[in-house]
């Protein structure tokens, strides 16, 4: 797993540098710098808004005695999206925005649930806790 993550980070960094250089040549260096700052600020605001909405829905579910399954996966996707938006780069920003918008987040949440379910079935992860 570590090898995959390491390889992903190296490849993604190289791609981001390539995009920075290309955009810097096409437009200007200031366009790239301001674009990074703008997407960072916009991403932070959107992540905060989506995170607070998800937290509110989770609290509502808990108040009614329901487990907030959807909200947990939403929160995880929002967290990953926010981290990607704080990472300088336009490719990571695009992925981050995809994870922040509910409509585009839906298929990714489905994929995350499938992975989680597979890991549970294989016994790769074990859930401990009190179940009613």
XYZ file of N, CA and C in Angstrom:
396
model
N 0.831 -1.195 0.000
C 0.000 0.000 0.000
C 0.875 1.258 0.000
N 1.952 1.223 0.806
C 2.835 2.385 0.875
C 3.450 2.676 -0.491
N 3.834 1.626 -1.220
C 4.425 1.809 -2.545
C 3.447 2.504 -3.484
N 2.182 2.092 -3.416
C 1.166 2.704 -4.266
C 1.001 4.180 -3.930
N 0.914 4.503 -2.665
C 0.747 5.898 -2.234
C 1.965 6.719 -2.644
N 3.158 6.174 -2.413
C 4.385 6.882 -2.781
C 4.431 7.149 -4.282
N 4.136 6.126 -5.070
C 4.139 6.268 -6.529
C 3.089 7.291 -6.978
N 1.925 7.247 -6.372
C 0.861 8.202 -6.694
C 1.315 9.635 -6.413
N 1.946 9.853 -5.269
C 2.393 11.203 -4.905
C 3.460 11.700 -5.874
N 4.395 10.846 -6.230
C 5.463 11.248 -7.150
C 4.887 11.581 -8.524
N 4.018 10.712 -9.043
C 3.428 10.943 -10.366
C 2.552 12.193 -10.357
N 1.733 12.344 -9.303
C 0.847 13.505 -9.221
C 1.655 14.804 -9.126
N 2.746 14.802 -8.377
C 3.593 15.999 -8.271
C 4.180 16.364 -9.620
N 4.663 15.368 -10.354
C 5.231 15.630 -11.677
C 4.173 16.193 -12.624
N 2.969 15.625 -12.589
C 1.889 16.125 -13.443
C 1.512 17.562 -13.079
N 1.443 17.846 -11.779
C 1.092 19.203 -11.329
C 2.144 20.211 -11.787
N 3.419 19.849 -11.683
C 4.486 20.747 -12.131
C 4.360 21.000 -13.630
N 4.045 19.945 -14.374
C 3.845 20.102 -15.813
C 2.697 21.045 -16.123
N 1.605 20.921 -15.401
C 0.450 21.808 -15.620
C 0.812 23.241 -15.247
N 1.543 23.429 -14.128
C 1.980 24.777 -13.741
C 2.818 25.414 -14.847
N 3.765 24.645 -15.380
C 4.649 25.175 -16.421
C 3.862 25.508 -17.685
N 2.966 24.617 -18.069
C 2.177 24.845 -19.280
C 1.297 26.090 -19.139
N 0.571 26.168 -18.001
C -0.295 27.335 -17.786
C 0.519 28.616 -17.651
N 1.697 28.530 -17.028
C 2.564 29.699 -16.904
C 3.020 30.208 -18.256
N 3.255 29.290 -19.182
C 3.650 29.702 -20.536
C 2.470 30.233 -21.330
N 1.312 29.612 -21.188
C 0.137 30.023 -21.956
C -0.395 31.370 -21.456
N -0.524 31.506 -20.147
C -1.077 32.745 -19.582
C 0.049 33.573 -18.962
N 0.308 33.350 -17.698
C 1.423 34.015 -17.016
C 1.619 33.333 -15.663
N 2.747 33.635 -15.070
C 3.044 33.071 -13.752
C 2.019 33.578 -12.734
N 1.633 34.834 -12.861
C 0.673 35.412 -11.911
C -0.696 34.739 -12.013
N -1.069 34.342 -13.216
C -2.316 33.610 -13.386
C -2.277 32.319 -12.584
N -1.164 31.616 -12.648
C -1.018 30.345 -11.923
C -1.051 30.596 -10.415
N -0.294 31.580 -9.951
C -0.240 31.873 -8.510
C -1.616 32.295 -7.998
N -2.279 33.201 -8.694
C -3.609 33.648 -8.270
C -4.631 32.510 -8.372
N -4.488 31.657 -9.371
C -5.376 30.502 -9.489
C -5.235 29.558 -8.309
N -4.005 29.323 -7.877
C -3.770 28.461 -6.713
C -4.399 29.076 -5.464
N -4.187 30.367 -5.269
C -4.749 31.055 -4.099
C -6.276 31.048 -4.149
N -6.838 31.355 -5.311
C -8.296 31.410 -5.463
C -8.949 30.056 -5.192
N -8.395 29.004 -5.793
C -9.002 27.679 -5.577
C -8.838 27.234 -4.131
N -7.751 27.634 -3.487
C -7.564 27.302 -2.074
C -8.621 27.961 -1.196
N -8.855 29.246 -1.426
C -9.848 29.985 -0.638
C -11.257 29.463 -0.920
N -11.585 29.320 -2.202
C -12.907 28.810 -2.576
C -13.123 27.404 -2.015
N -12.108 26.572 -2.099
C -12.200 25.210 -1.580
C -12.404 25.179 -0.076
N -11.705 26.059 0.647
C -11.860 26.115 2.103
C -13.284 26.522 2.485
N -13.817 27.507 1.781
C -15.183 27.948 2.070
C -16.202 26.852 1.764
N -16.034 26.206 0.631
C -16.954 25.139 0.242
C -16.843 23.934 1.179
N -15.620 23.590 1.561
C -15.415 22.462 2.484
C -16.061 22.759 3.840
N -15.928 23.971 4.313
C -16.542 24.355 5.590
C -18.061 24.255 5.500
N -18.621 24.790 4.434
C -20.076 24.775 4.255
C -20.601 23.340 4.161
N -19.962 22.515 3.331
C -20.401 21.132 3.156
C -20.184 20.329 4.442
N -19.074 20.581 5.116
C -18.791 19.877 6.364
C -19.809 20.188 7.443
N -20.176 21.467 7.571
C -21.173 21.851 8.581
C -22.547 21.271 8.257
N -22.909 21.256 6.976
C -24.190 20.641 6.584
C -24.205 19.155 6.918
N -23.127 18.470 6.623
C -23.030 17.035 6.888
C -23.063 16.768 8.386
N -22.361 17.580 9.143
C -22.372 17.428 10.606
C -23.779 17.636 11.164
N -24.496 18.610 10.632
C -25.877 18.847 11.065
C -26.785 17.657 10.768
N -26.636 17.082 9.577
C -27.432 15.899 9.230
C -27.068 14.714 10.116
N -25.788 14.570 10.429
C -25.355 13.464 11.299
C -25.950 13.624 12.696
N -25.937 14.827 13.217
C -26.530 15.078 14.541
C -28.029 14.778 14.533
N -28.688 15.161 13.445
C -30.122 14.900 13.329
C -30.403 13.394 13.348
N -29.613 12.642 12.610
C -29.780 11.180 12.596
C -29.565 10.600 13.995
N -28.536 11.073 14.670
C -28.240 10.556 16.011
C -29.343 10.908 17.005
N -29.934 12.094 16.859
C -31.029 12.496 17.744
C -32.224 11.561 17.610
N -32.436 11.041 16.404
C -33.548 10.120 16.161
C -33.141 8.664 16.317
N -31.936 8.425 16.820
C -31.495 7.068 17.087
C -31.062 6.286 15.858
N -30.772 6.979 14.781
C -30.309 6.311 13.560
C -28.806 6.513 13.409
N -28.140 5.523 12.823
C -26.711 5.623 12.586
C -26.469 6.435 11.308
N -25.617 7.458 11.353
C -25.411 8.343 10.193
C -24.427 7.777 9.160
N -24.770 6.666 8.542
C -23.875 6.002 7.593
C -23.515 6.908 6.425
N -24.514 7.464 5.771
C -24.260 8.333 4.610
C -23.399 9.525 4.997
N -23.669 10.078 6.156
C -22.955 11.259 6.607
C -21.491 10.943 6.913
N -21.220 9.733 7.383
C -19.829 9.346 7.635
C -19.058 9.310 6.322
N -19.643 8.704 5.296
C -18.974 8.653 3.997
C -18.893 10.041 3.364
N -19.941 10.865 3.556
C -19.874 12.249 3.083
C -18.721 12.980 3.759
N -18.633 12.837 5.075
C -17.574 13.505 5.831
C -16.187 13.073 5.391
N -16.025 11.786 5.140
C -14.735 11.282 4.674
C -14.387 11.866 3.301
N -15.362 11.898 2.396
C -15.133 12.467 1.066
C -14.827 13.962 1.157
N -15.526 14.674 2.023
C -15.291 16.108 2.200
C -13.900 16.353 2.774
N -13.494 15.538 3.728
C -12.161 15.676 4.319
C -11.075 15.455 3.266
N -11.202 14.400 2.483
C -10.217 14.130 1.432
C -10.224 15.264 0.404
N -11.414 15.736 0.031
C -11.519 16.848 -0.918
C -10.864 18.109 -0.392
N -11.063 18.408 0.899
C -10.462 19.607 1.486
C -8.941 19.499 1.504
N -8.419 18.339 1.850
C -6.964 18.151 1.853
C -6.403 18.337 0.444
N -7.091 17.789 -0.548
C -6.633 17.940 -1.930
C -6.679 19.403 -2.380
N -7.665 20.157 -1.893
C -7.758 21.567 -2.274
C -6.681 22.421 -1.601
N -6.205 22.001 -0.452
C -5.122 22.735 0.197
C -3.775 22.403 -0.415
N -3.712 21.330 -1.177
C -2.489 20.955 -1.881
C -2.422 21.793 -3.159
N -1.334 22.536 -3.360
C -1.271 23.365 -4.560
C -1.255 22.524 -5.833
N -2.126 22.856 -6.735
C -2.180 22.162 -8.013
C -3.585 22.142 -8.558
N -3.682 22.172 -9.865
C -4.992 22.231 -10.495
C -5.624 20.853 -10.672
N -4.814 19.823 -10.803
C -5.360 18.464 -10.911
C -5.955 18.050 -9.571
N -5.197 18.263 -8.487
C -5.717 17.911 -7.167
C -6.919 18.775 -6.798
N -6.916 20.035 -7.245
C -8.072 20.905 -6.987
C -9.321 20.378 -7.686
N -9.157 19.909 -8.912
C -10.300 19.360 -9.645
C -10.877 18.152 -8.918
N -10.011 17.252 -8.487
C -10.474 16.073 -7.732
C -11.115 16.511 -6.419
N -10.506 17.505 -5.756
C -11.056 18.013 -4.502
C -12.453 18.598 -4.669
N -12.657 19.392 -5.724
C -13.984 19.960 -5.972
C -15.001 18.868 -6.300
N -14.579 17.852 -7.027
C -15.480 16.731 -7.322
C -15.953 16.081 -6.027
N -15.061 15.970 -5.046
C -15.424 15.359 -3.765
C -16.272 16.283 -2.885
N -16.256 17.564 -3.152
C -17.020 18.499 -2.321
C -18.451 18.711 -2.791
N -18.707 18.586 -4.069
C -20.064 18.799 -4.562
C -20.889 17.520 -4.392
N -22.050 17.612 -3.743
C -22.849 16.414 -3.456
C -23.196 15.575 -4.689
N -23.500 16.216 -5.800
C -23.891 15.469 -6.990
C -22.737 14.616 -7.536
N -21.552 15.194 -7.585
C -20.400 14.450 -8.098
C -19.783 13.540 -7.037
N -20.092 13.793 -5.781
C -19.579 12.974 -4.681
C -20.311 11.638 -4.587
N -21.538 11.592 -5.050
C -22.375 10.400 -4.903
C -21.751 9.120 -5.472
N -21.281 9.105 -6.736
C -20.680 7.865 -7.249
C -19.393 7.484 -6.517
N -18.652 8.470 -6.048
C -17.426 8.177 -5.313
C -17.757 7.575 -3.955
N -18.824 8.076 -3.327
C -19.273 7.486 -2.053
C -19.675 6.033 -2.253
N -20.360 5.744 -3.335
C -20.767 4.373 -3.643
C -19.546 3.470 -3.776
N -18.524 3.984 -4.466
C -17.284 3.244 -4.643
C -16.591 3.015 -3.293
N -16.580 4.041 -2.430
C -15.973 3.913 -1.095
C -16.719 2.869 -0.269
N -18.031 2.860 -0.348
C -18.820 1.867 0.391
C -18.518 0.454 -0.090
N -18.402 0.287 -1.405
C -18.082 -1.029 -1.955
C -16.728 -1.517 -1.453
N -15.748 -0.635 -1.427
C -14.426 -1.007 -0.918
C -14.514 -1.393 0.556
N -15.223 -0.590 1.334
C -15.379 -0.860 2.762
C -16.082 -2.199 2.987
N -17.139 -2.446 2.233
C -17.890 -3.694 2.350
C -17.010 -4.895 1.994
N -16.219 -4.753 0.938
C -15.302 -5.826 0.529
C -14.270 -6.093 1.621
N -13.744 -5.033 2.209
C -12.761 -5.201 3.277
C -13.384 -5.877 4.497
N -14.611 -5.532 4.806
C -15.303 -6.186 5.920
C -15.523 -7.670 5.633
N -15.959 -7.979 4.418
C -16.222 -9.365 4.050
C -14.953 -10.210 4.040
N -13.839 -9.622 3.619
C -12.575 -10.344 3.581
C -11.943 -10.471 4.964
N -12.406 -9.662 5.901
C -11.808 -9.670 7.229
C -10.575 -8.791 7.322
N -10.362 -7.942 6.312
C -9.220 -7.040 6.324
C -9.347 -6.014 7.448
N -10.571 -5.587 7.723
C -10.819 -4.682 8.853
C -11.887 -5.311 9.729
N -11.812 -5.000 10.996
C -12.781 -5.518 11.951
C -13.392 -4.344 12.680
N -14.687 -4.378 12.855
C -15.391 -3.315 13.558
C -15.712 -3.806 14.960
N -15.257 -3.061 15.953
C -15.557 -3.372 17.343
C -16.556 -2.359 17.852
N -17.417 -2.763 18.714
C -18.355 -1.829 19.298
C -19.602 -2.515 19.781
N -20.431 -1.729 20.396
C -21.704 -2.215 20.917
C -22.755 -2.113 19.825
N -23.388 -3.180 19.530
C -24.445 -3.181 18.519
C -25.749 -3.554 19.183
N -26.798 -2.897 18.820
C -28.116 -3.176 19.414
C -28.777 -4.306 18.695
